[in-house]
PDB file of C-alpha atoms in Angstrom:
ATOM      1  CA  UNK A 219      -0.001   0.002   0.068  1.00 61.00           C
ATOM      2  CA  UNK A 220       1.040   3.560  -0.521  1.00 68.00           C
ATOM      3  CA  UNK A 221       2.316   5.527   2.366  1.00 72.00           C
ATOM      4  CA  UNK A 222       0.158   7.826   4.113  1.00 77.00           C
ATOM      5  CA  UNK A 223       0.824  11.468   3.038  1.00 77.00           C
ATOM      6  CA  UNK A 224       2.140  13.508   5.824  1.00 76.00           C
ATOM      7  CA  UNK A 225       1.758  17.407   5.852  1.00 77.00           C
ATOM      8  CA  UNK A 226       2.829  20.078   8.254  1.00 76.00           C
ATOM      9  CA  UNK A 227       0.395  22.244   9.960  1.00 76.00           C
ATOM     10  CA  UNK A 228       1.546  25.496  11.726  1.00 77.00           C
ATOM     11  CA  UNK A 229       0.010  26.580  15.002  1.00 76.00           C
ATOM     12  CA  UNK A 230       0.903  30.272  16.122  1.00 77.00           C
ATOM     13  CA  UNK A 231      -0.209  29.251  19.628  1.00 80.00           C
ATOM     14  CA  UNK A 232       2.342  26.596  20.049  1.00 77.00           C
ATOM     15  CA  UNK A 233       5.885  27.371  20.897  1.00 75.00           C
ATOM     16  CA  UNK A 234       8.654  25.165  19.495  1.00 75.00           C
ATOM     17  CA  UNK A 235      11.951  24.734  21.041  1.00 75.00           C
ATOM     18  CA  UNK A 236      14.819  25.125  18.657  1.00 78.00           C
ATOM     19  CA  UNK A 237      18.236  24.886  20.341  1.00 83.00           C
ATOM     20  CA  UNK A 238      20.987  27.201  19.085  1.00 87.00           C
ATOM     21  CA  UNK A 239      23.813  25.776  17.137  1.00 89.00           C
ATOM     22  CA  UNK A 240      27.215  25.090  18.617  1.00 92.00           C
ATOM     23  CA  UNK A 241      28.622  27.783  16.400  1.00 93.00           C
ATOM     24  CA  UNK A 242      26.168  30.417  17.623  1.00 94.00           C
ATOM     25  CA  UNK A 243      26.746  29.456  21.371  1.00 95.00           C
ATOM     26  CA  UNK A 244      30.575  29.670  20.863  1.00 94.00           C
ATOM     27  CA  UNK A 245      30.389  33.199  19.337  1.00 95.00           C
ATOM     28  CA  UNK A 246      28.196  34.270  22.137  1.00 96.00           C
ATOM     29  CA  UNK A 247      30.604  33.015  24.687  1.00 95.00           C
ATOM     30  CA  UNK A 248      33.604  34.493  22.893  1.00 94.00           C
ATOM     31  CA  UNK A 249      31.920  37.927  22.697  1.00 95.00           C
ATOM     32  CA  UNK A 250      31.133  37.735  26.559  1.00 95.00           C
ATOM     33  CA  UNK A 251      34.870  36.777  27.302  1.00 94.00           C
ATOM     34  CA  UNK A 252      35.985  39.484  24.936  1.00 93.00           C
ATOM     35  CA  UNK A 253      34.158  42.128  27.225  1.00 93.00           C
ATOM     36  CA  UNK A 254      35.090  40.584  30.499  1.00 92.00           C
ATOM     37  CA  UNK A 255      38.880  40.114  29.776  1.00 90.00           C
ATOM     38  CA  UNK A 256      40.029  41.498  26.395  1.00 85.00           C
ATOM     39  CA  UNK A 257      43.645  41.218  27.425  1.00 85.00           C
ATOM     40  CA  UNK A 258      43.297  37.517  27.744  1.00 87.00           C
ATOM     41  CA  UNK A 259      40.611  36.534  25.400  1.00 84.00           C
ATOM     42  CA  UNK A 260      40.247  39.180  22.842  1.00 84.00           C
ATOM     43  CA  UNK A 261      43.545  40.761  21.661  1.00 87.00           C
ATOM     44  CA  UNK A 262      42.702  42.397  18.221  1.00 85.00           C
ATOM     45  CA  UNK A 263      45.839  40.733  16.509  1.00 85.00           C
ATOM     46  CA  UNK A 264      45.093  37.199  17.995  1.00 88.00           C
ATOM     47  CA  UNK A 265      41.373  37.496  16.655  1.00 90.00           C
ATOM     48  CA  UNK A 266      42.556  38.940  13.313  1.00 88.00           C
ATOM     49  CA  UNK A 267      44.819  35.760  12.842  1.00 89.00           C
ATOM     50  CA  UNK A 268      42.773  33.088  14.411  1.00 90.00           C
ATOM     51  CA  UNK A 269      38.873  33.892  13.440  1.00 92.00           C
ATOM     52  CA  UNK A 270      37.963  32.713  10.072  1.00 92.00           C
ATOM     53  CA  UNK A 271      36.935  35.519   7.845  1.00 91.00           C
ATOM     54  CA  UNK A 272      33.278  34.423   7.535  1.00 92.00           C
ATOM     55  CA  UNK A 273      33.065  34.699  11.351  1.00 94.00           C
ATOM     56  CA  UNK A 274      34.310  38.155  11.933  1.00 94.00           C
ATOM     57  CA  UNK A 275      31.110  39.877  11.209  1.00 95.00           C
ATOM     58  CA  UNK A 276      28.778  37.696  13.209  1.00 95.00           C
ATOM     59  CA  UNK A 277      31.448  38.012  16.200  1.00 95.00           C
ATOM     60  CA  UNK A 278      31.539  41.760  15.902  1.00 95.00           C
ATOM     61  CA  UNK A 279      27.653  41.935  15.736  1.00 96.00           C
ATOM     62  CA  UNK A 280      27.456  39.923  18.826  1.00 96.00           C
ATOM     63  CA  UNK A 281      29.953  41.963  20.536  1.00 96.00           C
ATOM     64  CA  UNK A 282      28.212  45.231  19.808  1.00 96.00           C
ATOM     65  CA  UNK A 283      24.760  43.782  20.649  1.00 96.00           C
ATOM     66  CA  UNK A 284      25.663  42.781  24.287  1.00 95.00           C
ATOM     67  CA  UNK A 285      27.949  45.946  24.702  1.00 94.00           C
ATOM     68  CA  UNK A 286      27.297  47.995  28.070  1.00 92.00           C
ATOM     69  CA  UNK A 287      26.731  50.825  27.591  1.00 91.00           C
ATOM     70  CA  UNK A 288      24.970  50.500  24.164  1.00 92.00           C
ATOM     71  CA  UNK A 289      26.093  51.962  21.090  1.00 92.00           C
ATOM     72  CA  UNK A 290      24.044  53.806  18.365  1.00 91.00           C
ATOM     73  CA  UNK A 291      21.787  51.874  16.021  1.00 91.00           C
ATOM     74  CA  UNK A 292      23.510  53.489  13.042  1.00 89.00           C
ATOM     75  CA  UNK A 293      26.975  52.170  14.179  1.00 92.00           C
ATOM     76  CA  UNK A 294      25.745  48.593  14.973  1.00 93.00           C
ATOM     77  CA  UNK A 295      24.588  48.240  11.382  1.00 92.00           C
ATOM     78  CA  UNK A 296      28.008  49.033   9.809  1.00 92.00           C
ATOM     79  CA  UNK A 297      30.389  48.396  12.612  1.00 92.00           C
ATOM     80  CA  UNK A 298      30.550  44.643  12.272  1.00 94.00           C
ATOM     81  CA  UNK A 299      32.086  45.026   8.749  1.00 93.00           C
ATOM     82  CA  UNK A 300      35.341  46.231  10.425  1.00 92.00           C
ATOM     83  CA  UNK A 301      35.479  43.731  13.223  1.00 92.00           C
ATOM     84  CA  UNK A 302      39.117  42.464  13.050  1.00 90.00           C
ATOM     85  CA  UNK A 303      38.878  42.858   9.356  1.00 87.00           C
ATOM     86  CA  UNK A 304      42.023  44.776   8.597  1.00 88.00           C
ATOM     87  CA  UNK A 305      41.751  46.936   5.500  1.00 89.00           C
ATOM     88  CA  UNK A 306      43.578  49.673   3.870  1.00 93.00           C
ATOM     89  CA  UNK A 307      40.570  52.078   4.037  1.00 94.00           C
ATOM     90  CA  UNK A 308      38.232  52.345   7.003  1.00 92.00           C
ATOM     91  CA  UNK A 309      35.352  55.082   5.926  1.00 90.00           C
ATOM     92  CA  UNK A 310      32.690  56.280   8.162  1.00 87.00           C
ATOM     93  CA  UNK A 311      30.508  59.195   6.761  1.00 87.00           C
ATOM     94  CA  UNK A 312      27.497  60.457   8.358  1.00 85.00           C
ATOM     95  CA  UNK A 313      27.368  57.598  10.682  1.00 87.00           C
ATOM     96  CA  UNK A 314      26.696  58.875  14.082  1.00 87.00           C
ATOM     97  CA  UNK A 315      29.139  57.555  16.663  1.00 90.00           C
ATOM     98  CA  UNK A 316      28.869  58.015  20.396  1.00 91.00           C
ATOM     99  CA  UNK A 317      31.732  57.331  22.756  1.00 91.00           C
ATOM    100  CA  UNK A 318      30.885  53.564  22.900  1.00 93.00           C
ATOM    101  CA  UNK A 319      31.049  53.141  19.231  1.00 93.00           C
ATOM    102  CA  UNK A 320      34.456  55.004  19.036  1.00 92.00           C
ATOM    103  CA  UNK A 321      35.692  52.687  21.810  1.00 92.00           C
ATOM    104  CA  UNK A 322      34.440  49.528  19.791  1.00 93.00           C
ATOM    105  CA  UNK A 323      35.935  50.808  16.367  1.00 92.00           C
ATOM    106  CA  UNK A 324      39.274  51.492  18.040  1.00 91.00           C
ATOM    107  CA  UNK A 325      39.271  48.118  19.492  1.00 91.00           C
ATOM    108  CA  UNK A 326      38.267  46.318  16.009  1.00 92.00           C
ATOM    109  CA  UNK A 327      41.047  48.307  14.357  1.00 90.00           C
ATOM    110  CA  UNK A 328      43.640  49.176  16.844  1.00 84.00           C
ATOM    111  CA  UNK A 329      46.220  46.906  15.592  1.00 84.00           C
ATOM    112  CA  UNK A 330      45.582  47.457  11.929  1.00 90.00           C
ATOM    113  CA  UNK A 331      49.120  47.818  10.562  1.00 89.00           C
ATOM    114  CA  UNK A 332      47.592  47.838   6.941  1.00 92.00           C
ATOM    115  CA  UNK A 333      45.598  50.911   7.529  1.00 94.00           C
ATOM    116  CA  UNK A 334      46.477  53.724   4.965  1.00 95.00           C
ATOM    117  CA  UNK A 335      43.243  55.883   5.022  1.00 96.00           C
ATOM    118  CA  UNK A 336      40.902  56.719   8.061  1.00 94.00           C
ATOM    119  CA  UNK A 337      37.759  58.897   7.392  1.00 94.00           C
ATOM    120  CA  UNK A 338      35.488  59.512  10.231  1.00 92.00           C
ATOM    121  CA  UNK A 339      33.547  62.507   8.800  1.00 93.00           C
ATOM    122  CA  UNK A 340      30.178  63.980  10.201  1.00 90.00           C
ATOM    123  CA  UNK A 341      29.906  61.347  12.958  1.00 90.00           C
ATOM    124  CA  UNK A 342      29.143  63.974  15.721  1.00 88.00           C
ATOM    125  CA  UNK A 343      32.021  62.456  17.582  1.00 88.00           C
ATOM    126  CA  UNK A 344      32.445  63.982  21.087  1.00 86.00           C
ATOM    127  CA  UNK A 345      35.708  65.040  22.574  1.00 87.00           C
ATOM    128  CA  UNK A 346      36.446  61.703  24.320  1.00 88.00           C
ATOM    129  CA  UNK A 347      35.944  59.783  21.126  1.00 89.00           C
ATOM    130  CA  UNK A 348      38.155  62.078  19.265  1.00 88.00           C
ATOM    131  CA  UNK A 349      40.815  61.653  22.140  1.00 87.00           C
ATOM    132  CA  UNK A 350      40.610  57.800  21.375  1.00 87.00           C
ATOM    133  CA  UNK A 351      41.576  58.301  17.743  1.00 89.00           C
ATOM    134  CA  UNK A 352      44.308  60.545  18.877  1.00 87.00           C
ATOM    135  CA  UNK A 353      45.796  58.078  21.413  1.00 86.00           C
ATOM    136  CA  UNK A 354      45.776  55.395  18.594  1.00 86.00           C
ATOM    137  CA  UNK A 355      47.946  57.834  16.509  1.00 87.00           C
ATOM    138  CA  UNK A 356      50.169  58.436  19.590  1.00 85.00           C
ATOM    139  CA  UNK A 357      50.481  54.770  20.185  1.00 85.00           C
ATOM    140  CA  UNK A 358      51.631  54.048  16.580  1.00 86.00           C
ATOM    141  CA  UNK A 359      48.588  51.833  16.006  1.00 87.00           C
ATOM    142  CA  UNK A 360      48.555  52.574  12.361  1.00 91.00           C
ATOM    143  CA  UNK A 361      52.198  52.768  11.253  1.00 91.00           C
ATOM    144  CA  UNK A 362      51.189  53.186   7.573  1.00 93.00           C
ATOM    145  CA  UNK A 363      48.391  55.736   7.892  1.00 94.00           C
ATOM    146  CA  UNK A 364      48.699  58.122   5.032  1.00 96.00           C
ATOM    147  CA  UNK A 365      45.297  60.109   4.982  1.00 96.00           C
ATOM    148  CA  UNK A 366      43.332  61.234   8.033  1.00 95.00           C
ATOM    149  CA  UNK A 367      40.095  62.873   7.485  1.00 96.00           C
ATOM    150  CA  UNK A 368      38.050  64.079  10.683  1.00 94.00           C
ATOM    151  CA  UNK A 369      36.049  66.758   9.017  1.00 95.00           C
ATOM    152  CA  UNK A 370      32.624  68.053  10.190  1.00 94.00           C
ATOM    153  CA  UNK A 371      33.452  66.950  13.861  1.00 93.00           C
ATOM    154  CA  UNK A 372      33.886  69.657  16.420  1.00 92.00           C
ATOM    155  CA  UNK A 373      37.352  69.802  18.152  1.00 90.00           C
ATOM    156  CA  UNK A 374      38.452  71.814  21.043  1.00 88.00           C
ATOM    157  CA  UNK A 375      41.964  73.080  21.600  1.00 89.00           C
ATOM    158  CA  UNK A 376      42.887  70.181  23.920  1.00 88.00           C
ATOM    159  CA  UNK A 377      41.798  67.563  21.317  1.00 88.00           C
ATOM    160  CA  UNK A 378      43.843  69.529  18.747  1.00 91.00           C
ATOM    161  CA  UNK A 379      46.774  69.366  20.830  1.00 91.00           C
ATOM    162  CA  UNK A 380      46.500  65.601  21.364  1.00 88.00           C
ATOM    163  CA  UNK A 381      46.068  64.999  17.551  1.00 90.00           C
ATOM    164  CA  UNK A 382      48.957  67.199  16.550  1.00 91.00           C
ATOM    165  CA  UNK A 383      51.148  65.603  19.261  1.00 88.00           C
ATOM    166  CA  UNK A 384      50.363  62.186  17.695  1.00 86.00           C
ATOM    167  CA  UNK A 385      50.901  63.381  14.160  1.00 87.00           C
ATOM    168  CA  UNK A 386      54.279  64.763  15.030  1.00 84.00           C
ATOM    169  CA  UNK A 387      55.467  61.194  15.982  1.00 83.00           C
ATOM    170  CA  UNK A 388      54.340  59.472  12.721  1.00 85.00           C
ATOM    171  CA  UNK A 389      56.412  59.277   9.702  1.00 86.00           C
ATOM    172  CA  UNK A 390      53.645  58.193   7.113  1.00 91.00           C
ATOM    173  CA  UNK A 391      50.814  60.753   7.303  1.00 94.00           C
ATOM    174  CA  UNK A 392      50.605  63.016   4.266  1.00 95.00           C
ATOM    175  CA  UNK A 393      46.935  64.228   4.033  1.00 96.00           C
ATOM    176  CA  UNK A 394      45.260  65.913   6.996  1.00 96.00           C
ATOM    177  CA  UNK A 395      41.645  67.089   6.689  1.00 96.00           C
ATOM    178  CA  UNK A 396      39.933  69.097   9.373  1.00 96.00           C
ATOM    179  CA  UNK A 397      37.175  70.949   7.380  1.00 95.00           C
ATOM    180  CA  UNK A 398      34.384  72.416   9.318  1.00 95.00           C
ATOM    181  CA  UNK A 399      35.650  71.383  12.783  1.00 95.00           C
ATOM    182  CA  UNK A 400      34.752  74.567  14.555  1.00 94.00           C
ATOM    183  CA  UNK A 401      38.536  75.342  14.807  1.00 96.00           C
ATOM    184  CA  UNK A 402      38.863  78.655  16.193  1.00 95.00           C
ATOM    185  CA  UNK A 403      42.079  81.040  16.270  1.00 96.00           C
ATOM    186  CA  UNK A 404      43.790  79.515  19.152  1.00 95.00           C
ATOM    187  CA  UNK A 405      43.266  76.144  17.400  1.00 95.00           C
ATOM    188  CA  UNK A 406      45.080  77.450  14.217  1.00 96.00           C
ATOM    189  CA  UNK A 407      47.842  78.348  16.511  1.00 96.00           C
ATOM    190  CA  UNK A 408      48.158  74.833  17.741  1.00 95.00           C
ATOM    191  CA  UNK A 409      48.289  73.418  14.178  1.00 96.00           C
ATOM    192  CA  UNK A 410      50.667  76.036  12.936  1.00 96.00           C
ATOM    193  CA  UNK A 411      53.069  75.573  15.744  1.00 94.00           C
ATOM    194  CA  UNK A 412      53.172  71.804  15.181  1.00 93.00           C
ATOM    195  CA  UNK A 413      53.574  72.246  11.408  1.00 94.00           C
ATOM    196  CA  UNK A 414      56.478  74.814  11.384  1.00 93.00           C
ATOM    197  CA  UNK A 415      59.248  72.127  11.109  1.00 91.00           C
ATOM    198  CA  UNK A 416      57.066  69.167   9.968  1.00 91.00           C
ATOM    199  CA  UNK A 417      58.478  67.249   6.849  1.00 92.00           C
ATOM    200  CA  UNK A 418      55.699  64.902   6.069  1.00 92.00           C
ATOM    201  CA  UNK A 419      52.293  66.404   5.650  1.00 95.00           C
ATOM    202  CA  UNK A 420      51.770  67.486   2.013  1.00 95.00           C
ATOM    203  CA  UNK A 421      48.004  68.433   2.010  1.00 96.00           C
ATOM    204  CA  UNK A 422      46.088  70.387   4.683  1.00 96.00           C
ATOM    205  CA  UNK A 423      42.457  71.114   4.669  1.00 96.00           C
ATOM    206  CA  UNK A 424      41.123  73.601   7.354  1.00 96.00           C
ATOM    207  CA  UNK A 425      38.070  75.032   5.121  1.00 95.00           C
ATOM    208  CA  UNK A 426      35.179  76.299   6.832  1.00 95.00           C
ATOM    209  CA  UNK A 427      36.643  77.074  10.175  1.00 96.00           C
ATOM    210  CA  UNK A 428      36.832  80.196  12.059  1.00 95.00           C
ATOM    211  CA  UNK A 429      40.766  81.040  11.904  1.00 95.00           C
ATOM    212  CA  UNK A 430      40.181  84.853  11.216  1.00 95.00           C
ATOM    213  CA  UNK A 431      43.102  87.285  11.222  1.00 96.00           C
ATOM    214  CA  UNK A 432      45.076  85.334  14.149  1.00 96.00           C
ATOM    215  CA  UNK A 433      44.545  82.170  12.250  1.00 96.00           C
ATOM    216  CA  UNK A 434      45.808  83.549   9.063  1.00 96.00           C
ATOM    217  CA  UNK A 435      48.765  85.018  10.720  1.00 96.00           C
ATOM    218  CA  UNK A 436      49.459  81.742  12.338  1.00 97.00           C
ATOM    219  CA  UNK A 437      49.383  80.049   9.036  1.00 97.00           C
ATOM    220  CA  UNK A 438      51.689  82.697   7.390  1.00 96.00           C
ATOM    221  CA  UNK A 439      54.253  82.179  10.223  1.00 96.00           C
ATOM    222  CA  UNK A 440      54.177  78.445   9.542  1.00 96.00           C
ATOM    223  CA  UNK A 441      54.690  78.779   5.827  1.00 96.00           C
ATOM    224  CA  UNK A 442      57.789  80.652   6.174  1.00 94.00           C
ATOM    225  CA  UNK A 443      59.505  77.659   7.518  1.00 94.00           C
ATOM    226  CA  UNK A 444      57.594  74.589   6.566  1.00 95.00           C
ATOM    227  CA  UNK A 445      59.179  72.559   3.533  1.00 93.00           C
ATOM    228  CA  UNK A 446      56.718  69.872   2.981  1.00 94.00           C
ATOM    229  CA  UNK A 447      53.118  71.472   2.521  1.00 95.00           C
ATOM    230  CA  UNK A 448      52.237  71.642  -1.027  1.00 95.00           C
ATOM    231  CA  UNK A 449      48.488  72.189  -0.723  1.00 94.00           C
ATOM    232  CA  UNK A 450      46.564  74.478   1.845  1.00 95.00           C
ATOM    233  CA  UNK A 451      42.869  75.066   1.880  1.00 94.00           C
ATOM    234  CA  UNK A 452      41.666  77.968   3.992  1.00 95.00           C
ATOM    235  CA  UNK A 453      38.285  78.506   2.153  1.00 93.00           C
ATOM    236  CA  UNK A 454      35.821  80.326   4.281  1.00 93.00           C
ATOM    237  CA  UNK A 455      37.826  81.149   7.493  1.00 95.00           C
ATOM    238  CA  UNK A 456      37.070  84.795   7.757  1.00 94.00           C
ATOM    239  CA  UNK A 457      40.730  85.780   7.007  1.00 94.00           C
ATOM    240  CA  UNK A 458      40.021  89.257   5.526  1.00 94.00           C
ATOM    241  CA  UNK A 459      42.213  91.724   3.717  1.00 93.00           C
ATOM    242  CA  UNK A 460      44.893  91.900   6.394  1.00 95.00           C
ATOM    243  CA  UNK A 461      45.058  88.140   6.921  1.00 95.00           C
ATOM    244  CA  UNK A 462      45.365  87.706   3.243  1.00 93.00           C
ATOM    245  CA  UNK A 463      48.074  90.325   3.058  1.00 94.00           C
ATOM    246  CA  UNK A 464      50.088  88.452   5.678  1.00 95.00           C
ATOM    247  CA  UNK A 465      49.915  85.147   3.732  1.00 95.00           C
ATOM    248  CA  UNK A 466      51.160  86.999   0.671  1.00 93.00           C
ATOM    249  CA  UNK A 467      54.210  88.147   2.511  1.00 94.00           C
ATOM    250  CA  UNK A 468      54.708  84.611   3.728  1.00 94.00           C
ATOM    251  CA  UNK A 469      54.731  83.360   0.032  1.00 92.00           C
ATOM    252  CA  UNK A 470      57.976  85.227  -0.477  1.00 89.00           C
ATOM    253  CA  UNK A 471      59.772  82.883   1.759  1.00 91.00           C
ATOM    254  CA  UNK A 472      58.087  79.697   0.866  1.00 92.00           C
ATOM    255  CA  UNK A 473      59.312  77.671  -2.220  1.00 91.00           C
ATOM    256  CA  UNK A 474      57.120  74.526  -2.160  1.00 94.00           C
ATOM    257  CA  UNK A 475      53.504  75.559  -1.782  1.00 94.00           C
ATOM    258  CA  UNK A 476      51.586  74.906  -5.078  1.00 92.00           C
ATOM    259  CA  UNK A 477      48.021  75.309  -4.197  1.00 91.00           C
ATOM    260  CA  UNK A 478      46.298  77.682  -1.775  1.00 92.00           C
ATOM    261  CA  UNK A 479      42.605  78.300  -1.721  1.00 91.00           C
ATOM    262  CA  UNK A 480      41.363  81.499  -0.094  1.00 91.00           C
ATOM    263  CA  UNK A 481      37.875  81.601  -1.660  1.00 89.00           C
ATOM    264  CA  UNK A 482      35.150  83.188   0.598  1.00 91.00           C
ATOM    265  CA  UNK A 483      37.404  85.055   2.714  1.00 92.00           C
ATOM    266  CA  UNK A 484      36.788  88.640   1.611  1.00 90.00           C
ATOM    267  CA  UNK A 485      40.459  89.226   0.963  1.00 89.00           C
ATOM    268  CA  UNK A 486      40.077  91.186  -2.033  1.00 87.00           C
ATOM    269  CA  UNK A 487      41.099  90.581  -5.771  1.00 86.00           C
ATOM    270  CA  UNK A 488      44.510  92.015  -5.423  1.00 90.00           C
ATOM    271  CA  UNK A 489      45.509  89.613  -2.477  1.00 89.00           C
ATOM    272  CA  UNK A 490      44.073  86.610  -4.486  1.00 86.00           C
ATOM    273  CA  UNK A 491      46.214  87.657  -7.651  1.00 87.00           C
ATOM    274  CA  UNK A 492      49.349  88.161  -5.772  1.00 89.00           C
ATOM    275  CA  UNK A 493      49.034  84.854  -3.915  1.00 88.00           C
ATOM    276  CA  UNK A 494      48.258  83.123  -7.320  1.00 86.00           C
ATOM    277  CA  UNK A 495      51.582  84.813  -8.656  1.00 87.00           C
ATOM    278  CA  UNK A 496      53.635  83.545  -5.758  1.00 87.00           C
ATOM    279  CA  UNK A 497      52.481  79.763  -5.774  1.00 88.00           C
ATOM    280  CA  UNK A 498      55.270  77.335  -7.048  1.00 82.00           C
ATOM    281  CA  UNK A 499      52.836  75.008  -8.939  1.00 72.00           C
ATOM    282  CA  UNK A 500      51.839  74.708 -12.484  1.00 74.00           C
ATOM    283  CA  UNK A 501      49.209  76.835 -14.123  1.00 60.00           C
ATOM    284  CA  UNK A 502      46.809  74.028 -13.448  1.00 73.00           C
ATOM    285  CA  UNK A 503      47.470  74.353  -9.688  1.00 66.00           C
ATOM    286  CA  UNK A 504      47.051  78.043  -9.706  1.00 62.00           C
ATOM    287  CA  UNK A 505      43.550  77.307 -11.486  1.00 64.00           C
ATOM    288  CA  UNK A 506      42.699  74.725  -8.720  1.00 69.00           C
ATOM    289  CA  UNK A 507      43.404  77.147  -5.985  1.00 64.00           C
ATOM    290  CA  UNK A 508      40.948  79.818  -7.475  1.00 64.00           C
ATOM    291  CA  UNK A 509      38.387  77.096  -8.436  1.00 65.00           C
ATOM    292  CA  UNK A 510      35.413  77.186  -6.185  1.00 56.00           C
ATOM    293  CA  UNK A 511      34.381  73.571  -5.918  1.00 58.00           C
ATOM    294  CA  UNK A 512      30.867  72.329  -4.750  1.00 50.00           C
ATOM    295  CA  UNK A 513      30.873  71.561  -0.893  1.00 52.00           C
ATOM    296  CA  UNK A 514      30.442  67.933  -0.560  1.00 55.00           C
ATOM    297  CA  UNK A 515      28.021  67.975   2.405  1.00 49.00           C
ATOM    298  CA  UNK A 516      27.796  64.861   4.434  1.00 52.00           C
ATOM    299  CA  UNK A 517      24.243  63.301   5.161  1.00 48.00           C
ATOM    300  CA  UNK A 518      23.237  64.258   8.562  1.00 44.00           C
TER     301      UNK A 518
END
């Protein structure tokens, strides 16, 4: 006789017990151990080496899920992609990051010796979060870091001091971008003081800050001795004609700067013309300096 046909009926009122897999249980226990004793169970280099690639994402996700205090929802979505997955580029644009998120990211990437580009822009990073990034730089966590972009995050003078102190100890950083970071004249003094004898940073972006006359004079003083910087963006910094004139005078002593943007600073056409004449780049570099590009506003 033919066998009796068997069909499945679902009943929403019944609760079925489905035990978790051994893999899931192992990931959960490892994530707990990482929180309780990171030094013993969760050193980033060890996890990078031992955890298979396909398990790093679920391990990072579980780590963030049980984190206390909790991180932001936006970071919990993208953060696991960087869990012990060492890449040359780490890009976070418009992803809100609270201090717990910054701590997790620095943990995930604090031994990434392959990292060359770090962009954390428009993350609403608070000052302790910015300090975590600065400490990683000071501790030489990223020995190949070439480009650092922290634009659209607000710095205070202490954070700038910490950042520039870390940068002065690195030998690889070439591009530093701090656009729209709320940097005031005293902050420009901090940056200029560190860059007077710097030999590595070639591109500095300080657009859309509040340098004003004091900041312009600080940059002018720096340009007289700096021998590495080839591009300087000071767009929309309230420099004014006197500040612009101090930059013109400084260019008489500088033989390396190829591009300088002073757009939206009310310096006057004569100052802009003299700056263009004193730049040491090609005609294309001069045009790039004067060209007003669209501001790439991050998603808020």
